[in-house]
C-alpha positions as a printed NumPy array, in Angstrom:
array([[-48.715,  -2.045,  -1.309],
       [-46.099,   0.205,  -2.882],
       [-44.224,   0.153,   0.43 ],
       [-44.149,  -3.669,   0.433],
       [-42.844,  -3.714,  -3.139],
       [-40.229,  -1.057,  -2.348],
       [-39.054,  -3.072,   0.661],
       [-38.801,  -6.212,  -1.486],
       [-36.768,  -4.31 ,  -4.092],
       [-34.357,  -3.034,  -1.423],
       [-34.056,  -6.509,   0.12 ],
       [-33.285,  -8.082,  -3.247],
       [-30.667,  -5.405,  -3.991],
       [-28.915,  -6.231,  -0.721],
       [-28.494,  -9.928,  -1.523],
       [-24.881, -10.808,  -2.251],
       [-24.474, -12.197,  -5.731],
       [-21.265, -12.655,  -7.698],
       [-21.09 ,  -9.   ,  -8.739],
       [-20.192,  -6.072,  -6.537],
       [-23.059,  -3.679,  -5.89 ],
       [-23.022,  -0.71 ,  -3.472],
       [-26.574,  -1.629,  -2.354],
       [-25.006,  -4.677,  -0.749],
       [-23.588,  -2.609,   2.122],
       [-25.105,   0.875,   1.952],
       [-27.926,   0.084,   4.409],
       [-25.57 ,  -1.749,   6.783],
       [-26.008,  -0.353,  10.294],
       [-22.813,   1.032,  11.845],
       [-22.539,   2.011,  15.517],
       [-21.516,   5.673,  15.165],
       [-21.265,   7.498,  18.505],
       [-23.66 ,   4.961,  20.074],
       [-26.28 ,   5.527,  17.378],
       [-27.01 ,   3.023,  14.574],
       [-26.268,   4.833,  11.32 ],
       [-26.511,   3.515,   7.724],
       [-23.095,   3.067,   6.112],
       [-24.072,   5.237,   3.143],
       [-24.227,   8.249,   5.526],
       [-20.704,   7.599,   6.827],
       [-18.715,   6.732,   3.71 ],
       [-18.424,   6.757,  -0.049],
       [-19.01 ,   3.312,  -1.545],
       [-17.593,   2.599,  -5.002],
       [-17.094,  -0.373,  -7.32 ],
       [-13.593,  -0.217,  -8.811],
       [-13.809,  -3.77 , -10.218],
       [-16.695,  -6.198, -10.839],
       [-15.826,  -8.282,  -7.76 ],
       [-14.715,  -5.659,  -5.267],
       [-16.124,  -2.749,  -3.289],
       [-14.218,   0.199,  -1.884],
       [-15.498,   2.037,   1.184],
       [-13.901,   5.389,   1.987],
       [-15.154,   6.864,   5.297],
       [-15.742,  10.617,   5.511],
       [-14.244,  10.505,   9.028],
       [-11.14 ,   8.29 ,   9.443],
       [-12.181,   7.578,  13.046],
       [-15.137,   5.493,  11.837],
       [-12.934,   3.004,   9.98 ],
       [-12.837,   0.468,  12.844],
       [-16.597,   0.8  ,  13.467],
       [-17.328,   0.123,   9.804],
       [-15.042,  -2.934,   9.836],
       [-16.827,  -4.274,  12.941],
       [-20.234,  -3.776,  11.305],
       [-19.146,  -5.64 ,   8.158],
       [-17.737,  -8.534,  10.185],
       [-20.888,  -8.705,  12.344],
       [-23.213,  -8.703,   9.317],
       [-24.43 , -11.851,   7.57 ],
       [-22.643, -10.928,   4.336],
       [-19.766, -13.326,   4.909],
       [-17.174, -10.785,   3.757],
       [-13.845,  -9.923,   5.368],
       [-12.817,  -6.258,   5.151],
       [ -9.24 ,  -5.376,   4.19 ],
       [ -8.158,  -1.959,   5.44 ],
       [ -5.136,   0.13 ,   4.518],
       [ -5.841,   2.712,   7.226],
       [ -7.825,   5.049,   4.966],
       [ -9.975,   2.818,   2.77 ],
       [-11.708,  -0.534,   3.261],
       [-11.606,  -3.033,   0.406],
       [-14.168,  -5.827,   0.162],
       [-13.456,  -8.663,  -2.261],
       [-16.449, -10.766,  -3.285],
       [-15.54 , -14.399,  -3.892],
       [-17.155, -16.245,  -6.808],
       [-20.388, -18.028,  -5.965],
       [-20.32 , -21.735,  -5.15 ],
       [-23.165, -24.098,  -5.976],
       [-24.245, -24.203,  -2.319],
       [-24.255, -20.418,  -2.122],
       [-26.406, -20.238,  -5.254],
       [-28.951, -22.598,  -3.697],
       [-28.981, -20.495,  -0.514],
       [-29.552, -17.349,  -2.585],
       [-32.503, -18.957,  -4.353],
       [-34.015, -19.924,  -0.986],
       [-33.441, -16.397,   0.34 ],
       [-35.099, -14.818,  -2.688],
       [-38.095, -17.17 ,  -2.474],
       [-38.509, -16.432,   1.244],
       [-38.427, -12.669,   0.75 ],
       [-40.759, -12.906,  -2.236],
       [-43.289, -14.913,  -0.226],
       [-43.071, -12.394,   2.647],
       [-43.879,  -9.596,   0.185],
       [-46.806, -11.579,  -1.262],
       [-48.217, -12.152,   2.223],
       [-47.825,  -8.457,   3.084],
       [-49.699,  -7.437,  -0.088],
       [-52.452, -10.011,   0.561],
       [-52.884,  -8.65 ,   4.086],
       [-53.086,  -5.069,   2.809],
       [-55.685,  -6.041,   0.193],
       [-57.736,  -7.986,   2.77 ],
       [-57.659,  -5.08 ,   5.229],
       [-58.658,  -2.613,   2.484],
       [-61.521,  -4.869,   1.426],
       [-62.736,  -5.202,   5.018],
       [-62.534,  -1.423,   5.48 ],
       [-64.621,  -0.869,   2.345],
       [-67.267,  -3.322,   3.595],
       [-67.356,  -1.557,   6.962],
       [-67.768,   1.814,   5.235],
       [-70.657,   0.414,   3.213],
       [-72.338,  -0.982,   6.359],
       [-71.977,   2.426,   8.049],
       [-73.493,   4.071,   4.939],
       [-70.332,   6.105,   4.31 ],
       [-70.164,   4.732,   0.753],
       [-72.816,   3.246,  -1.55 ],
       [-73.041,  -0.325,  -2.838],
       [-71.911,   0.962,  -6.21 ],
       [-68.811,   2.588,  -4.632],
       [-68.099,  -0.687,  -2.802],
       [-68.322,  -2.682,  -6.038],
       [-66.065,  -0.208,  -7.885],
       [-63.584,  -0.268,  -4.986],
       [-63.502,  -4.061,  -4.996],
       [-62.94 ,  -4.115,  -8.756],
       [-60.172,  -1.533,  -8.402],
       [-58.555,  -3.606,  -5.659],
       [-58.531,  -6.707,  -7.899],
       [-56.931,  -4.982, -10.905],
       [-53.165,  -5.444, -11.196],
       [-51.285,  -2.188, -11.426],
       [-48.007,  -1.639, -13.214],
       [-45.464,   1.069, -12.713]])
């Protein structure tokens, strides 16, 4: 369940809003020597202004590969390169883009809910099977079911 929540958190961080955030591009897959590599392993990503990102590759030879990956992504951003650094300017959000973001967030949230429901159902079925095989007692089954139903924070 923690894995599903962590994935949701990472997905939500990667959604493009009106503010620049390094999480927007740091997991972007770049073709580096024929191997998909996350951008955060190839470059330093900084936020010099609220609406812009600066990407400085560790190896200048990866500049074109990073630009291609940004253009191929679904971010809708156009990289500006000066030969050493890539600048990404985030345009202000339009009303249509805001509606799309809300739909995206709802979709990802529902996917996380379904994943957690499936995990809980599988855990519950496993506990029942253990009880049938006499690996745990009825009391352990009841305590496990109660534990599974309790919401956890943190």
